[in-house]
């Protein structure tokens, strides 16, 4: 069974639960990195960096991050070299995030999208693969930016 990471801050635990159940229905083994009540560091960057580092280390091919807007998760995850996180609240963007941008991380906001629409967006992203072709050199250029600022990574 393929493994996928999921994570949410306390502004998105309900959306995270809906998406985790959808992932399990689709046969994914879900590893949950969301904040817990007993934790001290429960802000979106705390969760995003844990998940993004696991993706960058090759522990997961894909991950889903949820916060109030999806923005903080996306901005933070994209600071980890090698990670391409895309905030998507519509099906077209979710498809393109995979086909054009090879985004391994999908982010969504509980305050932005309802649970049913979020499941449809998740499905579109899960069911799409990187198209390669003309998009390959563009993704390579993004990777070159990572190397420029993080030559050690
Ligand atoms: C709450 O901290 C909220 O700001 C957060 O979940 C997210 O929307 C940030 O981008």
Short mmCIF file of N, CA and C and ligand atoms in Angstrom, two decimals:
data_model
loop_
_atom_site.label_atom_id
_atom_site.label_comp_id
_atom_site.label_asym_id
_atom_site.label_seq_id
_atom_site.Cartn_x
_atom_site.Cartn_y
_atom_site.Cartn_z
N UNK A 1 0.85 -1.20 0.00
CA UNK A 1 0.00 0.00 0.00
C UNK A 1 0.89 1.25 0.00
N UNK A 2 0.58 2.21 -0.86
CA UNK A 2 1.39 3.43 -0.92
C UNK A 2 1.12 4.31 0.30
N UNK A 3 2.21 4.91 0.79
CA UNK A 3 2.07 5.75 1.98
C UNK A 3 1.94 7.22 1.57
N UNK A 4 1.14 7.97 2.34
CA UNK A 4 1.00 9.40 2.11
C UNK A 4 0.97 10.10 3.46
N UNK A 5 1.59 11.27 3.53
CA UNK A 5 1.57 12.04 4.78
C UNK A 5 0.46 13.08 4.71
N UNK A 6 -0.12 13.35 5.86
CA UNK A 6 -1.12 14.41 5.95
C UNK A 6 -0.81 15.21 7.21
N UNK A 7 -1.17 16.48 7.21
CA UNK A 7 -0.93 17.28 8.41
C UNK A 7 -1.82 18.51 8.42
N UNK A 8 -2.21 18.92 9.63
CA UNK A 8 -3.04 20.12 9.77
C UNK A 8 -2.68 20.83 11.06
N UNK A 9 -2.88 22.15 11.05
CA UNK A 9 -2.83 22.89 12.31
C UNK A 9 -4.24 22.86 12.91
N UNK A 10 -4.42 23.58 14.03
CA UNK A 10 -5.73 23.45 14.69
C UNK A 10 -6.85 24.20 13.97
N UNK A 11 -6.52 24.93 12.90
CA UNK A 11 -7.55 25.60 12.10
C UNK A 11 -8.13 24.69 11.02
N UNK A 12 -7.60 23.48 10.91
CA UNK A 12 -8.02 22.65 9.78
C UNK A 12 -8.15 21.16 10.13
N UNK A 13 -8.38 20.87 11.39
CA UNK A 13 -8.43 19.45 11.78
C UNK A 13 -9.64 18.73 11.19
N UNK A 14 -10.75 19.45 11.02
CA UNK A 14 -11.95 18.80 10.45
C UNK A 14 -11.72 18.47 8.97
N UNK A 15 -11.17 19.43 8.24
CA UNK A 15 -10.88 19.17 6.81
C UNK A 15 -9.86 18.04 6.68
N UNK A 16 -8.85 18.08 7.52
CA UNK A 16 -7.83 17.02 7.48
C UNK A 16 -8.47 15.64 7.68
N UNK A 17 -9.43 15.55 8.61
CA UNK A 17 -10.07 14.27 8.88
C UNK A 17 -10.85 13.77 7.66
N UNK A 18 -11.57 14.69 7.03
CA UNK A 18 -12.33 14.34 5.81
C UNK A 18 -11.38 13.82 4.73
N UNK A 19 -10.27 14.51 4.55
CA UNK A 19 -9.33 14.12 3.49
C UNK A 19 -8.59 12.83 3.84
N UNK A 20 -8.27 12.65 5.12
CA UNK A 20 -7.61 11.40 5.53
C UNK A 20 -8.52 10.21 5.25
N UNK A 21 -9.81 10.37 5.55
CA UNK A 21 -10.75 9.26 5.30
C UNK A 21 -10.88 8.99 3.81
N UNK A 22 -10.86 10.06 3.01
CA UNK A 22 -10.95 9.89 1.56
C UNK A 22 -9.71 9.15 1.03
N UNK A 23 -8.56 9.51 1.58
CA UNK A 23 -7.31 8.84 1.16
C UNK A 23 -7.36 7.36 1.51
N UNK A 24 -7.85 7.05 2.70
CA UNK A 24 -7.94 5.64 3.11
C UNK A 24 -8.92 4.89 2.22
N UNK A 25 -10.04 5.53 1.89
CA UNK A 25 -11.01 4.90 0.96
C UNK A 25 -10.34 4.56 -0.36
N UNK A 26 -9.40 5.41 -0.78
CA UNK A 26 -8.73 5.19 -2.07
C UNK A 26 -7.52 4.27 -1.95
N UNK A 27 -7.31 3.71 -0.76
CA UNK A 27 -6.28 2.69 -0.61
C UNK A 27 -4.93 3.18 -0.15
N UNK A 28 -4.84 4.43 0.29
CA UNK A 28 -3.55 4.95 0.78
C UNK A 28 -3.38 4.62 2.26
N UNK A 29 -2.15 4.37 2.64
CA UNK A 29 -1.79 4.26 4.06
C UNK A 29 -1.44 5.68 4.53
N UNK A 30 -2.23 6.21 5.44
CA UNK A 30 -2.11 7.62 5.81
C UNK A 30 -1.34 7.78 7.11
N UNK A 31 -0.30 8.59 7.05
CA UNK A 31 0.51 8.92 8.24
C UNK A 31 0.16 10.36 8.64
N UNK A 32 -0.36 10.52 9.86
CA UNK A 32 -0.90 11.83 10.27
C UNK A 32 0.11 12.62 11.11
N UNK A 33 0.51 13.79 10.60
CA UNK A 33 1.48 14.66 11.27
C UNK A 33 0.79 15.87 11.91
N UNK A 34 -0.51 15.83 12.06
CA UNK A 34 -1.24 17.00 12.56
C UNK A 34 -0.90 17.32 14.00
N UNK A 35 -1.20 18.56 14.38
CA UNK A 35 -0.96 18.98 15.76
C UNK A 35 -1.80 18.13 16.72
N UNK A 36 -1.23 17.94 17.91
CA UNK A 36 -1.96 17.22 18.96
C UNK A 36 -2.12 18.17 20.15
N UNK A 37 -3.18 17.99 20.96
CA UNK A 37 -3.44 18.92 22.06
C UNK A 37 -2.31 19.01 23.08
N UNK A 38 -1.53 17.91 23.23
CA UNK A 38 -0.46 17.91 24.24
C UNK A 38 0.83 18.56 23.75
N UNK A 39 0.84 19.04 22.51
CA UNK A 39 2.07 19.59 21.95
C UNK A 39 2.23 21.06 22.28
N UNK A 40 3.49 21.51 22.29
CA UNK A 40 3.76 22.92 22.53
C UNK A 40 3.73 23.71 21.21
N UNK A 41 4.36 23.15 20.19
CA UNK A 41 4.47 23.85 18.91
C UNK A 41 3.36 23.40 17.97
N UNK A 42 2.31 24.19 17.88
CA UNK A 42 1.13 23.75 17.13
C UNK A 42 0.76 24.72 16.01
N UNK A 43 1.74 25.47 15.54
CA UNK A 43 1.45 26.42 14.45
C UNK A 43 1.68 25.75 13.10
N UNK A 44 1.11 26.36 12.05
CA UNK A 44 1.22 25.72 10.74
C UNK A 44 2.67 25.47 10.29
N UNK A 45 3.62 26.38 10.60
CA UNK A 45 4.99 26.06 10.15
C UNK A 45 5.56 24.81 10.82
N UNK A 46 5.14 24.56 12.07
CA UNK A 46 5.65 23.37 12.78
C UNK A 46 5.26 22.09 12.04
N UNK A 47 4.03 22.06 11.58
CA UNK A 47 3.52 20.87 10.87
C UNK A 47 4.11 20.81 9.46
N UNK A 48 4.09 21.96 8.77
CA UNK A 48 4.53 21.98 7.37
C UNK A 48 5.97 21.52 7.23
N UNK A 49 6.82 21.98 8.15
CA UNK A 49 8.24 21.63 7.99
C UNK A 49 8.48 20.14 8.27
N UNK A 50 7.75 19.59 9.22
CA UNK A 50 7.90 18.15 9.50
C UNK A 50 7.52 17.32 8.28
N UNK A 51 6.40 17.68 7.69
CA UNK A 51 5.92 16.91 6.53
C UNK A 51 6.83 17.15 5.33
N UNK A 52 7.18 18.40 5.08
CA UNK A 52 8.00 18.71 3.90
C UNK A 52 9.38 18.04 4.02
N UNK A 53 9.95 18.02 5.20
CA UNK A 53 11.24 17.36 5.36
C UNK A 53 11.13 15.86 5.10
N UNK A 54 10.03 15.26 5.50
CA UNK A 54 9.83 13.83 5.23
C UNK A 54 9.68 13.57 3.74
N UNK A 55 9.02 14.48 3.04
CA UNK A 55 8.89 14.35 1.58
C UNK A 55 10.27 14.51 0.93
N UNK A 56 11.00 15.54 1.35
CA UNK A 56 12.33 15.79 0.77
C UNK A 56 13.28 14.62 1.03
N UNK A 57 13.08 13.94 2.16
CA UNK A 57 13.94 12.79 2.51
C UNK A 57 13.53 11.52 1.76
N UNK A 58 12.44 11.60 1.00
CA UNK A 58 12.00 10.43 0.23
C UNK A 58 11.12 9.46 1.00
N UNK A 59 10.67 9.88 2.20
CA UNK A 59 9.79 8.98 2.97
C UNK A 59 8.40 8.88 2.35
N UNK A 60 8.00 9.92 1.64
CA UNK A 60 6.69 9.94 0.98
C UNK A 60 6.85 10.55 -0.41
N UNK A 61 6.07 10.02 -1.36
CA UNK A 61 6.04 10.63 -2.69
C UNK A 61 5.04 11.78 -2.71
N UNK A 62 4.04 11.69 -1.82
CA UNK A 62 2.97 12.69 -1.82
C UNK A 62 2.58 13.05 -0.39
N UNK A 63 2.08 14.28 -0.23
CA UNK A 63 1.60 14.71 1.08
C UNK A 63 0.51 15.76 0.91
N UNK A 64 -0.35 15.85 1.91
CA UNK A 64 -1.45 16.83 1.91
C UNK A 64 -1.35 17.64 3.20
N UNK A 65 -1.41 18.97 3.07
CA UNK A 65 -1.32 19.85 4.24
C UNK A 65 -2.53 20.78 4.27
N UNK A 66 -3.12 20.93 5.45
CA UNK A 66 -4.30 21.78 5.60
C UNK A 66 -4.08 22.79 6.72
N UNK A 67 -4.47 24.05 6.45
CA UNK A 67 -4.52 25.06 7.51
C UNK A 67 -5.74 25.92 7.23
N UNK A 68 -5.84 27.07 7.84
CA UNK A 68 -7.04 27.89 7.63
C UNK A 68 -7.23 28.24 6.17
N UNK A 69 -6.15 28.68 5.53
CA UNK A 69 -6.23 29.09 4.12
C UNK A 69 -5.50 28.14 3.17
N UNK A 70 -4.61 27.33 3.69
CA UNK A 70 -3.70 26.54 2.85
C UNK A 70 -2.44 27.31 2.50
N UNK A 71 -2.44 28.61 2.76
CA UNK A 71 -1.31 29.45 2.34
C UNK A 71 -0.07 29.26 3.20
N UNK A 72 -0.25 29.30 4.51
CA UNK A 72 0.92 29.17 5.39
C UNK A 72 1.60 27.83 5.21
N UNK A 73 0.81 26.79 5.02
CA UNK A 73 1.38 25.46 4.80
C UNK A 73 2.18 25.44 3.50
N UNK A 74 1.61 26.04 2.46
CA UNK A 74 2.27 26.05 1.15
C UNK A 74 3.56 26.86 1.20
N UNK A 75 3.49 28.04 1.78
CA UNK A 75 4.68 28.91 1.83
C UNK A 75 5.79 28.22 2.62
N UNK A 76 5.45 27.62 3.75
CA UNK A 76 6.48 26.97 4.57
C UNK A 76 7.05 25.74 3.87
N UNK A 77 6.18 24.89 3.35
CA UNK A 77 6.66 23.65 2.71
C UNK A 77 7.60 23.97 1.55
N UNK A 78 7.30 25.05 0.81
CA UNK A 78 8.12 25.40 -0.35
C UNK A 78 9.51 25.92 0.04
N UNK A 79 9.73 26.18 1.29
CA UNK A 79 11.06 26.61 1.74
C UNK A 79 12.00 25.43 1.95
N UNK A 80 11.47 24.23 1.95
CA UNK A 80 12.30 23.03 2.10
C UNK A 80 12.78 22.62 0.70
N UNK A 81 14.10 22.62 0.47
CA UNK A 81 14.60 22.31 -0.86
C UNK A 81 14.06 20.98 -1.40
N UNK A 82 13.65 21.01 -2.64
CA UNK A 82 13.16 19.80 -3.29
C UNK A 82 11.65 19.62 -3.20
N UNK A 83 11.02 20.44 -2.37
CA UNK A 83 9.57 20.30 -2.19
C UNK A 83 8.83 21.31 -3.07
N UNK A 84 7.81 20.78 -3.77
CA UNK A 84 6.94 21.64 -4.57
C UNK A 84 5.52 21.48 -4.03
N UNK A 85 5.10 22.50 -3.29
CA UNK A 85 3.77 22.47 -2.68
C UNK A 85 2.86 23.43 -3.44
N UNK A 86 1.63 23.00 -3.71
CA UNK A 86 0.69 23.83 -4.46
C UNK A 86 -0.63 23.94 -3.70
N UNK A 87 -1.04 25.17 -3.49
CA UNK A 87 -2.34 25.40 -2.88
C UNK A 87 -3.39 25.33 -3.98
N UNK A 88 -4.32 24.41 -3.87
CA UNK A 88 -5.34 24.24 -4.92
C UNK A 88 -6.72 24.12 -4.29
N UNK A 89 -7.64 24.93 -4.81
CA UNK A 89 -9.03 24.83 -4.36
C UNK A 89 -9.96 24.60 -5.55
N UNK A 90 -9.38 24.25 -6.69
CA UNK A 90 -10.20 23.92 -7.87
C UNK A 90 -9.53 22.77 -8.60
N UNK A 91 -10.35 22.06 -9.37
CA UNK A 91 -9.89 20.82 -10.02
C UNK A 91 -8.83 21.11 -11.08
N UNK A 92 -9.01 22.17 -11.85
CA UNK A 92 -8.04 22.45 -12.92
C UNK A 92 -6.64 22.69 -12.33
N UNK A 93 -6.58 23.51 -11.28
CA UNK A 93 -5.27 23.77 -10.65
C UNK A 93 -4.67 22.49 -10.07
N UNK A 94 -5.52 21.65 -9.48
CA UNK A 94 -5.02 20.40 -8.88
C UNK A 94 -4.41 19.50 -9.96
N UNK A 95 -5.07 19.41 -11.10
CA UNK A 95 -4.52 18.61 -12.20
C UNK A 95 -3.22 19.19 -12.70
N UNK A 96 -3.20 20.52 -12.91
CA UNK A 96 -2.00 21.15 -13.45
C UNK A 96 -0.84 21.10 -12.45
N UNK A 97 -1.17 21.14 -11.15
CA UNK A 97 -0.12 21.07 -10.13
C UNK A 97 0.67 19.78 -10.27
N UNK A 98 0.01 18.72 -10.68
CA UNK A 98 0.71 17.45 -10.92
C UNK A 98 1.31 17.43 -12.32
N UNK A 99 0.46 17.68 -13.34
CA UNK A 99 0.90 17.48 -14.73
C UNK A 99 2.01 18.45 -15.13
N UNK A 100 1.89 19.71 -14.75
CA UNK A 100 2.89 20.72 -15.14
C UNK A 100 3.99 20.91 -14.11
N UNK A 101 3.60 20.96 -12.83
CA UNK A 101 4.54 21.39 -11.79
C UNK A 101 5.12 20.23 -10.98
N UNK A 102 4.58 19.04 -11.19
CA UNK A 102 5.04 17.86 -10.43
C UNK A 102 5.03 18.14 -8.92
N UNK A 103 3.96 18.76 -8.46
CA UNK A 103 3.85 19.11 -7.03
C UNK A 103 3.59 17.85 -6.23
N UNK A 104 4.50 17.60 -5.27
CA UNK A 104 4.33 16.41 -4.41
C UNK A 104 3.41 16.72 -3.24
N UNK A 105 3.19 18.02 -2.98
CA UNK A 105 2.40 18.42 -1.81
C UNK A 105 1.21 19.27 -2.26
N UNK A 106 0.04 18.88 -1.79
CA UNK A 106 -1.20 19.64 -2.03
C UNK A 106 -1.57 20.34 -0.73
N UNK A 107 -1.89 21.64 -0.81
CA UNK A 107 -2.36 22.32 0.40
C UNK A 107 -3.75 22.88 0.16
N UNK A 108 -4.56 22.85 1.23
CA UNK A 108 -5.92 23.38 1.15
C UNK A 108 -6.28 24.07 2.46
N UNK A 109 -7.27 24.96 2.37
CA UNK A 109 -7.69 25.72 3.54
C UNK A 109 -9.11 25.41 3.96
N UNK A 110 -9.24 25.05 5.21
CA UNK A 110 -10.58 24.72 5.73
C UNK A 110 -11.53 25.92 5.70
N UNK A 111 -10.94 27.15 5.77
CA UNK A 111 -11.79 28.35 5.76
C UNK A 111 -12.12 28.80 4.35
N UNK A 112 -11.61 28.05 3.37
CA UNK A 112 -11.77 28.46 1.97
C UNK A 112 -12.68 27.51 1.20
N UNK A 113 -12.59 26.23 1.49
CA UNK A 113 -13.29 25.23 0.68
C UNK A 113 -14.08 24.29 1.59
N UNK A 114 -15.24 23.87 1.10
CA UNK A 114 -16.06 22.93 1.86
C UNK A 114 -15.56 21.51 1.70
N UNK A 115 -15.99 20.61 2.57
CA UNK A 115 -15.45 19.24 2.56
C UNK A 115 -15.72 18.47 1.28
N UNK A 116 -16.90 18.62 0.70
CA UNK A 116 -17.21 17.83 -0.51
C UNK A 116 -16.37 18.31 -1.69
N UNK A 117 -16.28 19.63 -1.86
CA UNK A 117 -15.45 20.16 -2.95
C UNK A 117 -13.98 19.79 -2.73
N UNK A 118 -13.55 19.81 -1.48
CA UNK A 118 -12.15 19.48 -1.18
C UNK A 118 -11.84 18.04 -1.59
N UNK A 119 -12.79 17.13 -1.40
CA UNK A 119 -12.55 15.74 -1.78
C UNK A 119 -12.39 15.61 -3.30
N UNK A 120 -13.17 16.39 -4.05
CA UNK A 120 -13.07 16.33 -5.52
C UNK A 120 -11.71 16.88 -5.98
N UNK A 121 -11.27 17.95 -5.34
CA UNK A 121 -9.95 18.52 -5.67
C UNK A 121 -8.85 17.51 -5.33
N UNK A 122 -8.97 16.89 -4.17
CA UNK A 122 -7.98 15.88 -3.75
C UNK A 122 -7.93 14.75 -4.79
N UNK A 123 -9.08 14.26 -5.20
CA UNK A 123 -9.12 13.17 -6.18
C UNK A 123 -8.41 13.57 -7.48
N UNK A 124 -8.68 14.81 -7.93
CA UNK A 124 -8.07 15.27 -9.19
C UNK A 124 -6.55 15.29 -9.07
N UNK A 125 -6.06 15.71 -7.93
CA UNK A 125 -4.60 15.79 -7.71
C UNK A 125 -4.00 14.38 -7.59
N UNK A 126 -4.70 13.49 -6.86
CA UNK A 126 -4.20 12.12 -6.70
C UNK A 126 -4.15 11.37 -8.01
N UNK A 127 -5.16 11.63 -8.84
CA UNK A 127 -5.31 10.85 -10.08
C UNK A 127 -4.50 11.42 -11.24
N UNK A 128 -3.77 12.50 -11.01
CA UNK A 128 -2.97 13.11 -12.08
C UNK A 128 -1.49 12.82 -11.84
N UNK A 129 -0.77 12.65 -12.93
CA UNK A 129 0.66 12.39 -12.85
C UNK A 129 1.42 13.45 -13.64
N UNK A 130 2.71 13.58 -13.33
CA UNK A 130 3.55 14.54 -14.05
C UNK A 130 3.60 14.17 -15.52
N UNK A 131 3.38 15.16 -16.39
CA UNK A 131 3.28 14.88 -17.82
C UNK A 131 4.64 14.77 -18.49
N UNK A 132 5.69 15.27 -17.85
CA UNK A 132 7.01 15.24 -18.49
C UNK A 132 7.03 16.16 -19.70
N UNK A 133 7.70 15.74 -20.78
CA UNK A 133 7.75 16.53 -22.02
C UNK A 133 8.29 17.94 -21.75
N UNK A 134 7.57 18.92 -22.27
CA UNK A 134 8.02 20.31 -22.14
C UNK A 134 8.05 20.81 -20.71
N UNK A 135 7.33 20.12 -19.83
CA UNK A 135 7.31 20.56 -18.42
C UNK A 135 8.58 20.15 -17.67
N UNK A 136 9.31 19.17 -18.21
CA UNK A 136 10.48 18.66 -17.48
C UNK A 136 11.51 19.74 -17.24
N UNK A 137 11.83 20.50 -18.31
CA UNK A 137 12.89 21.50 -18.14
C UNK A 137 12.44 22.62 -17.22
N UNK A 138 11.13 22.86 -17.15
CA UNK A 138 10.64 23.92 -16.25
C UNK A 138 10.76 23.48 -14.79
N UNK A 139 10.45 22.23 -14.53
CA UNK A 139 10.61 21.72 -13.16
C UNK A 139 12.11 21.69 -12.81
N UNK A 140 12.95 21.34 -13.79
CA UNK A 140 14.40 21.35 -13.54
C UNK A 140 14.89 22.76 -13.20
N UNK A 141 14.28 23.75 -13.84
CA UNK A 141 14.67 25.15 -13.52
C UNK A 141 14.26 25.51 -12.09
N UNK A 142 13.13 24.98 -11.64
CA UNK A 142 12.75 25.22 -10.23
C UNK A 142 13.77 24.56 -9.31
N UNK A 143 14.19 23.36 -9.68
CA UNK A 143 15.19 22.65 -8.85
C UNK A 143 16.51 23.41 -8.82
N UNK A 144 16.83 24.08 -9.94
CA UNK A 144 18.07 24.86 -10.00
C UNK A 144 18.00 26.04 -9.03
N UNK A 145 16.81 26.59 -8.83
CA UNK A 145 16.66 27.69 -7.87
C UNK A 145 16.94 27.17 -6.46
N UNK A 146 16.42 25.98 -6.16
CA UNK A 146 16.73 25.35 -4.86
C UNK A 146 18.24 25.25 -4.66
N UNK A 147 18.93 24.75 -5.70
CA UNK A 147 20.39 24.54 -5.58
C UNK A 147 21.13 25.86 -5.44
N UNK A 148 20.63 26.90 -6.13
CA UNK A 148 21.28 28.21 -6.06
C UNK A 148 21.30 28.73 -4.62
N UNK A 149 20.18 28.57 -3.93
CA UNK A 149 20.08 29.13 -2.58
C UNK A 149 20.45 28.12 -1.49
N UNK A 150 20.48 26.85 -1.86
CA UNK A 150 20.84 25.79 -0.89
C UNK A 150 21.83 24.85 -1.53
N UNK A 151 23.04 25.33 -1.84
CA UNK A 151 24.01 24.46 -2.54
C UNK A 151 24.36 23.23 -1.73
N UNK A 152 24.15 23.29 -0.43
CA UNK A 152 24.51 22.16 0.43
C UNK A 152 23.43 21.06 0.41
N UNK A 153 22.23 21.40 -0.08
CA UNK A 153 21.10 20.45 0.00
C UNK A 153 21.18 19.38 -1.08
C1 LIG B 1 -4.40 30.09 11.86
O1 LIG B 1 -3.18 30.16 12.50
C2 LIG B 1 -4.25 30.40 10.37
O2 LIG B 1 -3.55 31.60 10.19
C3 LIG B 1 -3.51 29.29 9.65
O3 LIG B 1 -4.22 28.10 9.81
C4 LIG B 1 -3.33 29.49 8.16
O4 LIG B 1 -4.50 29.92 7.56
C5 LIG B 1 -2.17 30.26 7.74
O5 LIG B 1 -1.84 30.39 6.57
#
